[in-house]
Amino acid sequence: MTQYKGTILHNQSLASYTSWRVGGCAERFYQPENKADLIAFIQSLPRSEPLFWMGLGSNLLVRDGGIAGTVINTKNRLKAMHRIDDETVYIEAGVPCALVAKFCAELGLVGAEFLAGIPGTIGGALKMNAGAFGGETWDIVTQVEMLNRCGDSIVRRCDEFEISYRHVSGCENEWFLSAHLHLQRGDTQASQQRIKELLAKRAQKQPTNQPSCGSVFKNPQGDFAARLIEATGLKGYCIGGAQVSQKHANFIINTGNATAHDIETLMAYVQKQVMLKQNVDLQTEVCIVGEQIKTAHILRPEAFGCVGVLMGGSSAERAISLKSGAAVYEALIALGVNAQAIDVTDDIIASIKKHPLDRVFNVMHGRGGEDGILQGVLNVLGLPYTGSGVLASALAMDKLRTKLCWRGANLPTPNWFLLESESDLDACVEALGFPMVVKPALEGSSVGISKVTSRDELTHAFHLAIECGCEVYAEAWVQGKEYTVGILQGVALPIIHVTTPSGFYDYEAKYLSNTTQYHCPCGLNDSEERALQALALKSSRVLNVEGWARVDVFIDNQGQAQLIEINTVPGMTDHSLVPMAARQAGIDFSTLVWKILETSYRN
């Protein structure tokens, strides 16, 4: 490919890029640096490469199975705006419509105020002739700049398109780069006041504080979709986590745990009921793209068969595993799933074979359950299971090999020093300095971990860690803030910021202390949180982690993220972080357990 300057990501979740906050992954995801870079990137692609363009992700439903090919995302890109003459402005496709309205008002140009009510970019508004408060996008357009599949930039006039209500023909296999908008000279203050009034009206009548895509259905001629839906008695109607808004019936909202499948199913249900009761065929405004996820058909508890909840084991984390397993088992029973609680003994195969299982929910923390051994046994027995496979489990359990993989992928992680014997301690001090953390490579839940600030403490910490019966290493202490990022079905959950009075999140702080604090929201701004979530997802993909996980990371005092470790069978206790993050995302514990169980269909 030709050299380009933008950002390309692989298997990138699109949920955080859509206003509904749902959707699967893009096979490839590209954010151009600017218009010239975008053109160069398109020119570098094979002509057979499938392309899909996204702006703010409003008016868009990405199915749970994601999008094959390359997704071009212009959010915060293609954002140039300038005045051409007294009545014309140049706007690039990535500029949010609300920002266009504000820009024009500041120039003393009127006629674009209605754009403040459109929750998308100019590119998206051009594609569908978006409108609000009686105005439509193409009413103020004089010409547009298009990009075709070969990477050629073409200027086109309005009369080259067929433009109607929420529909534009003639732009197939081309994409909008910019537009010239023609407006009237007027009063800045009056225009700004009009925008303020429109936004207040929108906030009063629409559920602007909840994830939605804007209006879902087109208004039939002479009527309103919202009136028809409300008259059909569907206000507040739910399917899964999707709900017809109580505030505006032409909005479907994500109550917190909706899937794209929930939303699409609810859309179809609304259409069917309005046709039956009102004899009106509602047409959607929403662009629906992507593939259905393979597990979307799982709607009944019986579909899982008999589920063995494996817990306990003989690792140092046995007590935590039993607590996690009990919580998971109780949730599955409450959900109507045929579940068996199994305390695994040293003989894993014998423990499993006592029960006629159809699949396994693995809650065995630590060695024997999280390190690939159990996963290998289940593969041989032909039993599907939750979470990651053999290789990912083995790599993630071994903190040293995890760090080697991350370094090989140029991901940030603190420096470390392998401690094979007491004779290595002085060299370790010289390499890392104090403070540092001493860790057994094959333990979780902070078992055997010590923070050390002196040579004597280092000696004691080394002997404590070596008792765990595995490799021991020291890691440079990171001065900064600690965060953890839960991952569920390829989507990063809200980040948690962890603080402890001692400044060290050890076993006691995790499971015994009542003074450890968990901050969610985590205090990072939106761009910082998304960047950290993207890093966590990338760090998991390097190890081929699947299903669910938790990534621990610091942000040091220089603002640099430092990956610490990843857990492929995170805790499910009342102190555990993945359930905590899920709650912040609107996913209660039972729903979280169900979603994790769904991952057993991916092995």
Coordinates of C-alpha atoms in Angstrom, one line a residue:
M1 CA 0.0 0.0 0.0
T2 CA 1.0 3.6 -0.5
Q3 CA 2.3 5.3 2.7
Y4 CA -0.5 7.1 4.6
K5 CA -0.6 9.1 7.8
G6 CA -3.9 8.2 9.4
T7 CA -4.6 5.6 12.0
I8 CA -5.6 2.0 11.0
L9 CA -6.9 -0.5 13.5
H10 CA -7.9 -4.1 13.1
N11 CA -11.0 -5.8 14.5
Q12 CA -12.0 -2.5 16.1
S13 CA -15.3 -2.5 18.0
L14 CA -17.7 0.1 16.5
A15 CA -20.0 0.3 19.5
S16 CA -18.2 3.4 20.9
Y17 CA -18.4 5.1 17.5
T18 CA -22.2 4.8 17.1
S19 CA -24.7 7.0 18.8
W20 CA -26.7 3.8 19.8
R21 CA -23.5 2.5 21.5
V22 CA -24.0 -1.0 19.8
G23 CA -22.4 -2.8 17.0
G24 CA -19.7 -5.4 16.2
C25 CA -16.2 -4.9 14.9
A26 CA -14.8 -3.5 11.8
E27 CA -12.4 -5.8 10.0
R28 CA -10.2 -2.7 9.4
F29 CA -10.9 0.8 10.7
Y30 CA -9.2 3.8 9.3
Q31 CA -9.2 7.4 10.5
P32 CA -7.5 9.7 8.0
E33 CA -5.3 12.6 9.1
N34 CA -7.0 14.9 6.5
K35 CA -8.6 15.0 3.1
A36 CA -5.3 14.5 1.2
D37 CA -4.4 11.5 3.4
L38 CA -7.9 10.0 2.8
I39 CA -7.5 10.3 -0.9
A40 CA -4.1 8.7 -0.8
F41 CA -5.4 5.8 1.4
I42 CA -8.3 5.1 -1.0
Q43 CA -6.0 5.1 -3.9
S44 CA -3.8 2.5 -2.1
L45 CA -6.6 0.0 -1.6
P46 CA -7.4 -2.8 -4.0
R47 CA -10.6 -2.0 -6.0
S48 CA -12.3 -5.1 -4.5
E49 CA -11.9 -3.9 -0.9
P50 CA -15.4 -3.3 0.6
L51 CA -15.7 0.2 2.0
F52 CA -18.1 1.8 4.5
W53 CA -18.0 5.4 5.7
M54 CA -18.9 6.6 9.2
G55 CA -19.1 10.1 10.7
L56 CA -20.6 10.5 14.1
G57 CA -22.4 7.1 13.8
S58 CA -25.9 8.6 14.2
N59 CA -28.7 7.4 12.0
L60 CA -26.7 4.1 11.8
L61 CA -27.2 0.6 13.2
V62 CA -24.2 -1.6 12.9
R63 CA -25.2 -5.3 13.4
D64 CA -23.5 -7.3 16.2
G65 CA -21.5 -9.3 13.7
G66 CA -19.6 -6.2 12.5
I67 CA -18.5 -5.0 9.1
A68 CA -16.2 -6.8 6.7
G69 CA -13.7 -4.8 4.8
T70 CA -12.6 -1.3 5.7
V71 CA -14.6 1.3 7.7
I72 CA -13.5 4.9 7.0
N73 CA -14.2 7.1 10.1
T74 CA -14.2 10.8 9.6
K75 CA -15.1 11.8 13.1
N76 CA -12.8 14.7 14.1
R77 CA -11.4 14.5 10.6
L78 CA -12.3 16.3 7.4
K79 CA -13.2 19.2 9.7
A80 CA -12.2 22.3 7.6
M81 CA -14.6 25.2 7.4
H82 CA -14.1 28.6 5.8
R83 CA -16.0 31.4 4.1
I84 CA -15.8 31.5 0.3
D85 CA -17.7 34.8 -0.4
D86 CA -20.4 36.9 1.3
E87 CA -23.0 34.2 1.2
T88 CA -21.2 30.9 0.7
V89 CA -19.2 28.7 3.1
Y90 CA -17.1 25.6 2.5
I91 CA -17.7 22.7 4.9
E92 CA -15.8 19.4 4.9
A93 CA -17.8 16.2 5.4
G94 CA -16.6 15.3 8.9
V95 CA -17.9 18.5 10.5
P96 CA -20.8 17.9 12.9
C97 CA -24.0 19.6 11.7
A98 CA -24.4 21.5 15.0
L99 CA -21.0 23.0 14.6
V100 CA -21.9 24.2 11.1
A101 CA -24.9 26.0 12.4
K102 CA -22.8 27.7 15.0
F103 CA -20.1 28.7 12.5
C104 CA -22.6 30.2 10.0
A105 CA -24.3 32.1 12.7
E106 CA -21.0 33.6 13.9
L107 CA -20.4 34.8 10.3
G108 CA -23.7 36.5 10.2
L109 CA -25.2 34.0 7.7
V110 CA -28.7 32.7 8.3
G111 CA -30.6 29.7 7.0
A112 CA -28.4 26.9 8.6
E113 CA -29.9 27.1 12.1
F114 CA -31.9 23.9 11.5
L115 CA -28.6 21.9 11.3
A116 CA -28.3 22.3 15.1
G117 CA -31.0 19.7 15.4
I118 CA -29.2 17.0 13.3
P119 CA -27.0 14.7 15.4
G120 CA -24.5 13.8 12.7
T121 CA -21.9 15.2 10.3
I122 CA -22.5 17.1 7.1
G123 CA -21.4 14.1 5.1
G124 CA -24.2 12.0 6.6
A125 CA -26.7 14.8 6.2
L126 CA -25.8 15.1 2.5
K127 CA -26.1 11.3 2.0
M128 CA -29.7 11.2 3.3
N129 CA -30.9 14.8 2.9
A130 CA -31.2 15.1 6.7
G131 CA -33.6 17.6 8.1
A132 CA -34.9 19.1 11.3
F133 CA -37.4 21.8 12.3
G134 CA -38.6 22.3 8.8
G135 CA -35.2 22.6 7.1
E136 CA -33.5 20.1 4.8
T137 CA -29.8 19.9 4.0
W138 CA -29.9 20.1 0.2
D139 CA -32.0 23.3 0.4
I140 CA -28.8 25.2 1.1
V141 CA -26.3 23.2 -1.0
T142 CA -24.9 24.6 -4.3
Q143 CA -22.2 22.0 -5.1
V144 CA -20.4 19.1 -3.5
E145 CA -17.0 17.4 -3.8
M146 CA -17.1 13.7 -4.1
L147 CA -14.5 10.9 -3.9
N148 CA -14.9 7.9 -6.1
R149 CA -13.6 4.3 -5.7
C150 CA -10.5 5.1 -7.6
G151 CA -9.6 8.0 -5.3
D152 CA -10.6 10.7 -7.8
S153 CA -12.0 13.9 -6.4
I154 CA -15.0 15.2 -8.4
V155 CA -17.0 18.4 -8.1
R156 CA -20.7 17.9 -8.8
R157 CA -23.7 20.2 -9.0
C158 CA -27.0 19.7 -7.2
D159 CA -28.9 18.9 -10.4
E160 CA -26.8 15.8 -10.9
F161 CA -28.6 14.1 -8.0
E162 CA -32.2 13.0 -7.4
I163 CA -33.1 14.5 -4.0
S164 CA -36.3 13.8 -2.0
Y165 CA -37.4 13.4 1.6
R166 CA -34.6 11.7 3.5
H167 CA -33.2 10.2 0.3
V168 CA -30.5 11.1 -2.3
S169 CA -29.9 9.1 -5.5
G170 CA -26.9 9.5 -7.7
C171 CA -24.1 9.1 -5.2
E172 CA -23.6 5.4 -5.4
N173 CA -20.0 4.3 -5.1
E174 CA -19.0 7.8 -4.3
W175 CA -18.6 9.6 -1.0
F176 CA -19.0 13.2 0.1
L177 CA -15.8 15.1 0.9
S178 CA -17.2 18.7 1.2
A179 CA -20.0 21.0 0.3
H180 CA -20.6 24.6 -0.6
L181 CA -23.6 26.0 1.4
H182 CA -25.4 29.1 0.2
L183 CA -27.0 31.2 2.9
Q184 CA -28.4 34.7 3.4
R185 CA -26.8 37.6 5.2
G186 CA -28.5 38.3 8.5
D187 CA -28.0 39.1 12.2
T188 CA -25.6 37.0 14.2
Q189 CA -27.4 37.4 17.5
A190 CA -30.8 36.6 16.0
S191 CA -29.3 33.4 14.4
Q192 CA -27.7 32.3 17.6
Q193 CA -30.9 32.9 19.5
R194 CA -32.8 30.8 17.0
I195 CA -30.2 28.0 17.4
K196 CA -30.6 28.2 21.2
E197 CA -34.4 27.9 20.9
L198 CA -34.2 24.9 18.6
L199 CA -31.8 23.1 20.9
A200 CA -34.0 23.8 23.9
K201 CA -37.0 22.5 21.9
R202 CA -35.1 19.4 20.9
A203 CA -34.0 18.7 24.5
Q204 CA -37.6 19.2 25.7
K205 CA -39.1 16.8 23.2
Q206 CA -36.4 14.2 22.5
P207 CA -34.4 11.8 24.8
T208 CA -31.1 13.6 24.1
N209 CA -29.5 12.2 27.2
Q210 CA -29.9 8.5 26.2
P211 CA -28.2 6.5 23.4
S212 CA -30.3 6.7 20.3
C213 CA -29.9 7.3 16.6
G214 CA -32.4 10.2 16.3
S215 CA -35.7 9.6 14.5
V216 CA -36.0 5.9 13.5
F217 CA -38.9 6.1 11.0
K218 CA -39.8 8.6 8.2
N219 CA -42.9 10.6 8.8
P220 CA -45.6 9.4 6.4
Q221 CA -47.1 12.1 4.2
G222 CA -49.5 14.2 6.2
D223 CA -48.8 12.4 9.5
F224 CA -46.1 11.8 12.1
A225 CA -44.4 8.4 12.9
A226 CA -44.3 9.3 16.6
R227 CA -48.1 9.8 16.7
L228 CA -48.7 6.5 14.9
I229 CA -46.4 4.6 17.3
E230 CA -47.9 6.2 20.4
A231 CA -51.4 5.5 19.1
T232 CA -50.5 1.9 18.7
G233 CA -49.6 1.7 22.4
L234 CA -45.9 1.1 21.9
K235 CA -44.4 3.9 24.0
G236 CA -42.1 2.2 26.5
Y237 CA -42.2 -1.2 24.8
C238 CA -39.0 -3.1 25.2
I239 CA -37.2 -6.0 23.5
G240 CA -34.0 -6.9 25.4
G241 CA -32.2 -3.6 26.2
A242 CA -34.0 -1.7 23.4
Q243 CA -37.0 0.5 24.3
V244 CA -39.4 2.8 22.4
S245 CA -38.7 6.1 24.1
Q246 CA -41.3 7.3 26.7
K247 CA -40.4 10.8 25.7
H248 CA -40.6 10.6 21.9
A249 CA -42.1 7.5 20.3
N250 CA -40.1 7.8 17.1
F251 CA -36.9 7.2 19.1
I252 CA -35.6 3.8 20.1
I253 CA -33.2 4.1 23.0
N254 CA -30.5 1.8 24.4
T255 CA -31.3 1.4 28.0
G256 CA -27.8 0.2 28.7
N257 CA -27.4 -3.4 27.6
A258 CA -29.1 -3.5 24.2
T259 CA -27.6 -5.3 21.3
A260 CA -28.0 -4.3 17.7
H261 CA -30.2 -7.4 17.3
D262 CA -32.5 -6.1 20.1
I263 CA -32.8 -2.8 18.3
E264 CA -33.4 -4.2 14.9
T265 CA -36.0 -6.7 16.3
L266 CA -37.8 -3.8 18.0
M267 CA -37.8 -1.8 14.8
A268 CA -39.4 -4.6 12.9
Y269 CA -42.0 -5.2 15.7
V270 CA -43.0 -1.5 15.6
Q271 CA -43.4 -1.6 11.9
K272 CA -45.6 -4.8 12.1
Q273 CA -47.8 -3.4 14.9
V274 CA -48.3 0.0 13.2
M275 CA -49.3 -1.8 10.0
L276 CA -51.8 -4.1 11.8
K277 CA -53.4 -1.4 13.9
Q278 CA -53.0 1.8 11.8
N279 CA -52.7 0.4 8.3
V280 CA -49.5 2.4 7.7
D281 CA -46.3 1.0 6.4
L282 CA -43.6 2.9 8.3
Q283 CA -40.3 3.3 6.5
T284 CA -37.0 3.5 8.4
E285 CA -34.6 6.4 8.2
V286 CA -31.9 4.2 9.7
C287 CA -29.0 2.8 7.7
I288 CA -28.6 -0.8 8.8
V289 CA -25.2 -2.4 7.9
G290 CA -23.1 -5.4 8.9
E291 CA -23.6 -9.1 9.6
Q292 CA -25.9 -10.7 12.2
I293 CA -23.9 -12.3 15.0
K294 CA -23.9 -16.1 15.1
T295 CA -25.3 -16.2 18.6
A296 CA -28.2 -13.8 18.0
H297 CA -30.6 -16.8 17.8
I298 CA -30.0 -17.7 21.4
L299 CA -33.1 -16.4 23.0
R300 CA -34.1 -19.2 25.5
P301 CA -32.2 -20.7 28.4
E302 CA -32.8 -24.2 27.1
A303 CA -30.6 -23.4 24.1
F304 CA -27.5 -23.7 26.3
G305 CA -28.3 -27.2 27.5
C306 CA -26.7 -28.3 30.8
V307 CA -24.0 -25.8 31.8
G308 CA -21.3 -26.8 34.2
V309 CA -20.0 -23.9 36.4
L310 CA -16.5 -25.0 37.1
M311 CA -15.0 -23.4 40.2
G312 CA -12.5 -24.1 43.0
G313 CA -9.5 -26.0 41.8
S314 CA -6.3 -26.2 43.7
S315 CA -4.6 -22.9 42.9
A316 CA -3.9 -20.1 45.4
E317 CA -7.0 -18.4 44.1
R318 CA -9.3 -21.3 45.1
A319 CA -11.3 -19.3 47.7
I320 CA -12.0 -16.4 45.3
S321 CA -13.0 -18.9 42.6
L322 CA -15.5 -20.5 44.9
K323 CA -17.1 -17.1 45.6
S324 CA -17.1 -16.2 41.9
G325 CA -18.6 -19.6 41.0
A326 CA -21.4 -19.4 43.5
A327 CA -22.4 -16.0 42.2
V328 CA -22.4 -17.2 38.6
Y329 CA -24.3 -20.4 39.5
E330 CA -27.0 -18.5 41.3
A331 CA -27.4 -16.0 38.4
L332 CA -27.7 -18.8 35.9
I333 CA -30.4 -20.6 37.9
A334 CA -32.3 -17.4 38.3
L335 CA -32.1 -17.0 34.5
G336 CA -33.7 -20.4 34.0
V337 CA -30.5 -22.0 32.7
N338 CA -29.9 -25.7 33.6
A339 CA -26.7 -25.2 35.6
Q340 CA -24.5 -27.6 37.7
A341 CA -22.1 -26.1 40.2
I342 CA -18.9 -28.2 40.1
D343 CA -16.1 -27.8 42.6
V344 CA -13.1 -29.1 40.6
T345 CA -10.7 -31.3 42.4
D346 CA -7.1 -32.2 41.4
D347 CA -8.6 -34.6 38.8
I348 CA -10.2 -32.2 36.4
I349 CA -11.5 -34.9 34.0
A350 CA -13.1 -37.0 36.8
S351 CA -14.8 -33.8 38.1
I352 CA -16.2 -33.0 34.8
K353 CA -17.3 -36.5 33.8
K354 CA -19.5 -36.9 36.8
H355 CA -22.0 -34.6 35.1
P356 CA -23.7 -34.9 31.6
L357 CA -22.6 -31.4 30.4
D358 CA -23.3 -29.6 27.2
R359 CA -21.0 -26.7 27.8
V360 CA -18.9 -25.1 30.6
F361 CA -18.9 -21.7 32.3
N362 CA -15.3 -21.5 33.6
V363 CA -14.8 -19.5 36.8
M364 CA -11.6 -21.3 37.9
H365 CA -9.1 -18.6 38.6
G366 CA -5.3 -19.2 38.4
R367 CA -3.3 -22.2 37.5
G368 CA -5.3 -25.2 36.4
G369 CA -8.2 -23.2 35.2
E370 CA -6.9 -20.0 33.6
D371 CA -3.6 -21.2 32.1
G372 CA -4.7 -23.4 29.2
I373 CA -4.8 -26.7 31.0
L374 CA -8.5 -26.8 31.5
Q375 CA -9.1 -25.4 28.1
G376 CA -7.1 -28.2 26.5
V377 CA -9.1 -30.8 28.5
L378 CA -12.4 -29.3 27.4
N379 CA -11.2 -29.3 23.8
V380 CA -10.4 -33.0 24.0
L381 CA -13.7 -33.7 25.6
G382 CA -15.5 -31.7 22.9
L383 CA -17.2 -29.3 25.4
P384 CA -17.7 -25.6 24.4
Y385 CA -16.5 -23.2 27.1
T386 CA -16.5 -19.5 28.0
G387 CA -13.6 -17.3 27.4
S388 CA -10.3 -17.8 25.7
G389 CA -8.7 -20.8 24.1
V390 CA -5.6 -22.8 25.1
L391 CA -2.9 -20.5 23.6
A392 CA -4.4 -17.2 24.8
S393 CA -5.0 -18.6 28.3
A394 CA -1.5 -19.9 28.7
L395 CA 0.1 -16.7 27.5
A396 CA -2.1 -14.4 29.6
M397 CA -1.5 -16.5 32.7
D398 CA 2.2 -16.2 32.3
K399 CA 2.9 -12.5 33.1
L400 CA 6.5 -12.7 31.7
R401 CA 5.4 -14.1 28.4
T402 CA 2.6 -11.6 28.2
K403 CA 5.1 -8.8 28.6
L404 CA 7.3 -10.3 25.9
C405 CA 4.4 -10.5 23.5
W406 CA 3.4 -6.9 24.2
R407 CA 7.0 -5.7 23.8
G408 CA 7.1 -7.6 20.5
A409 CA 4.0 -5.7 19.4
N410 CA 5.5 -2.4 20.5
L411 CA 3.0 -2.0 23.3
P412 CA 4.0 -0.1 26.4
T413 CA 4.7 -2.1 29.5
P414 CA 7.1 -1.4 32.5
N415 CA 10.7 -2.7 32.4
W416 CA 11.4 -5.9 34.3
F417 CA 14.1 -8.1 35.5
L418 CA 14.0 -11.9 35.8
L419 CA 15.1 -13.2 39.3
E420 CA 16.4 -16.7 39.1
S421 CA 18.2 -16.7 42.4
E422 CA 19.2 -14.4 45.3
S423 CA 22.4 -13.6 43.4
D424 CA 20.4 -11.6 40.9
L425 CA 19.1 -9.1 43.4
D426 CA 21.9 -6.6 43.2
A427 CA 21.8 -6.5 39.4
C428 CA 18.0 -6.1 39.6
V429 CA 18.4 -3.0 41.9
E430 CA 20.9 -1.5 39.5
A431 CA 18.6 -2.1 36.5
L432 CA 15.3 -1.0 38.0
G433 CA 16.0 1.0 41.1
F434 CA 13.5 1.5 44.0
P435 CA 10.5 1.2 44.3
M436 CA 9.8 -1.9 42.4
V437 CA 7.2 -4.8 42.5
V438 CA 8.2 -8.4 42.8
K439 CA 5.8 -10.9 41.2
P440 CA 5.5 -14.7 40.7
A441 CA 4.8 -15.1 37.0
L442 CA 2.0 -17.6 37.2
E443 CA -0.2 -16.3 40.0
G444 CA -3.2 -14.0 39.9
S445 CA -5.3 -12.0 42.4
S446 CA -2.0 -10.4 43.5
V447 CA -1.0 -13.6 45.3
G448 CA 2.7 -13.4 46.2
I449 CA 3.2 -9.9 45.0
S450 CA 5.2 -7.3 47.0
K451 CA 6.1 -3.7 46.6
V452 CA 9.7 -3.1 47.8
T453 CA 11.6 0.0 48.6
S454 CA 14.9 -1.4 50.0
R455 CA 17.4 -4.2 49.5
D456 CA 16.2 -6.0 52.6
E457 CA 12.6 -5.9 51.5
L458 CA 13.6 -7.2 48.1
T459 CA 15.2 -10.3 49.6
H460 CA 12.1 -11.0 51.6
A461 CA 9.8 -10.4 48.6
F462 CA 11.9 -12.7 46.4
H463 CA 11.6 -15.6 48.9
L464 CA 7.9 -15.0 49.3
A465 CA 7.3 -15.1 45.6
I466 CA 9.5 -18.1 44.9
E467 CA 7.3 -20.1 47.3
C468 CA 4.6 -20.0 44.6
G469 CA 6.7 -22.5 42.6
C470 CA 7.1 -20.6 39.4
E471 CA 9.4 -18.0 37.8
V472 CA 9.8 -14.7 39.7
Y473 CA 10.5 -11.3 38.2
A474 CA 10.7 -7.7 39.4
E475 CA 9.0 -4.9 37.6
A476 CA 9.7 -1.2 37.7
W477 CA 7.2 0.7 39.9
V478 CA 5.0 3.0 37.9
Q479 CA 4.3 6.4 39.5
G480 CA 0.9 7.3 38.4
K481 CA -2.8 6.2 38.5
E482 CA -4.1 2.7 38.2
Y483 CA -6.9 1.7 35.9
T484 CA -8.6 -1.5 34.8
V485 CA -10.5 -2.1 31.6
G486 CA -13.0 -4.9 31.3
I487 CA -13.6 -6.5 27.9
L488 CA -16.9 -8.2 27.0
Q489 CA -17.5 -9.8 23.5
G490 CA -14.9 -7.6 21.9
V491 CA -16.1 -4.4 23.5
A492 CA -14.3 -2.4 26.1
L493 CA -16.4 -1.6 29.2
P494 CA -16.3 1.7 31.1
I495 CA -12.9 2.1 32.7
I496 CA -12.4 1.9 36.5
H497 CA -9.8 4.0 38.4
V498 CA -8.6 2.2 41.5
T499 CA -7.2 4.0 44.5
T500 CA -6.0 2.6 47.9
P501 CA -4.8 4.4 51.0
S502 CA -1.6 2.4 50.9
G503 CA -1.1 3.1 47.2
F504 CA -0.6 -0.6 46.5
Y505 CA -3.5 -2.7 45.1
D506 CA -2.5 -6.0 46.7
Y507 CA -4.6 -9.1 47.8
E508 CA -5.8 -7.4 50.9
A509 CA -6.8 -4.2 49.0
K510 CA -8.6 -6.3 46.4
Y511 CA -10.6 -8.7 48.6
L512 CA -10.5 -7.7 52.2
S513 CA -10.2 -3.9 52.6
N514 CA -13.2 -1.6 52.8
T515 CA -11.1 1.5 52.1
T516 CA -10.2 0.7 48.5
Q517 CA -12.1 3.0 46.2
Y518 CA -13.3 2.3 42.7
H519 CA -14.1 5.3 40.5
C520 CA -16.4 4.7 37.5
P521 CA -16.6 7.1 35.6
C522 CA -12.8 7.0 35.9
G523 CA -12.1 10.7 35.6
L524 CA -10.5 10.6 32.2
N525 CA -12.0 12.7 29.4
D526 CA -13.8 11.0 26.5
S527 CA -10.8 10.9 24.2
E528 CA -8.5 9.7 26.9
E529 CA -10.9 6.9 27.9
R530 CA -11.3 5.8 24.3
A531 CA -7.6 5.7 23.8
L532 CA -7.1 3.6 26.9
Q533 CA -9.9 1.3 25.9
A534 CA -8.4 0.9 22.4
L535 CA -5.0 0.1 23.9
A536 CA -6.6 -2.6 26.2
L537 CA -8.4 -4.1 23.2
K538 CA -5.2 -4.2 21.2
S539 CA -3.3 -5.7 24.1
S540 CA -5.9 -8.5 24.2
R541 CA -5.8 -9.1 20.5
V542 CA -2.0 -9.6 20.5
L543 CA -2.6 -12.6 22.8
N544 CA -5.7 -13.8 20.9
V545 CA -7.9 -13.3 24.0
E546 CA -11.5 -14.0 23.3
G547 CA -14.9 -13.6 25.0
W548 CA -14.2 -11.6 28.1
A549 CA -11.2 -10.4 30.0
R550 CA -9.8 -7.6 32.2
V551 CA -6.7 -5.5 31.4
D552 CA -4.8 -3.7 34.2
V553 CA -2.9 -0.6 33.2
F554 CA -1.3 2.5 34.8
I555 CA -1.0 6.0 33.4
D556 CA 2.3 7.4 34.6
N557 CA 3.0 10.9 35.7
Q558 CA 4.1 11.8 32.1
G559 CA 0.7 10.7 30.8
Q560 CA 2.0 7.4 29.2
A561 CA 0.0 4.3 29.6
Q562 CA 1.8 1.2 30.9
L563 CA 0.2 -2.3 30.5
I564 CA 0.6 -4.4 33.6
E565 CA -1.3 -7.7 33.0
I566 CA -4.4 -9.3 31.5
N567 CA -6.8 -11.7 33.2
T568 CA -8.8 -14.1 31.0
V569 CA -11.1 -15.4 33.8
P570 CA -11.7 -12.2 35.9
G571 CA -13.3 -12.4 39.3
M572 CA -17.1 -12.4 39.7
T573 CA -17.4 -11.6 43.4
D574 CA -19.0 -8.5 45.1
H575 CA -15.5 -6.8 45.0
S576 CA -14.8 -7.8 41.3
L577 CA -14.2 -5.2 38.7
V578 CA -15.7 -6.5 35.5
P579 CA -19.2 -6.7 37.1
M580 CA -18.6 -3.2 38.5
A581 CA -17.7 -1.8 35.0
A582 CA -20.7 -3.7 33.5
R583 CA -23.1 -2.0 35.9
Q584 CA -21.7 1.4 34.8
A585 CA -22.6 0.3 31.2
G586 CA -26.1 -0.6 32.3
I587 CA -25.4 -4.3 32.3
D588 CA -26.7 -6.0 35.5
F589 CA -25.0 -9.1 36.9
S590 CA -27.4 -11.6 35.5
T591 CA -27.1 -10.0 32.0
L592 CA -23.4 -10.0 32.3
V593 CA -23.4 -13.7 33.2
W594 CA -25.7 -14.4 30.2
K595 CA -23.4 -12.5 27.8
I596 CA -20.3 -14.4 29.1
L597 CA -22.1 -17.7 28.6
E598 CA -22.9 -16.7 25.0
T599 CA -19.1 -16.6 24.4
S600 CA -19.1 -20.4 24.8
Y601 CA -20.5 -20.5 21.3
R602 CA -17.3 -19.0 19.9
N603 CA -14.9 -21.9 20.8

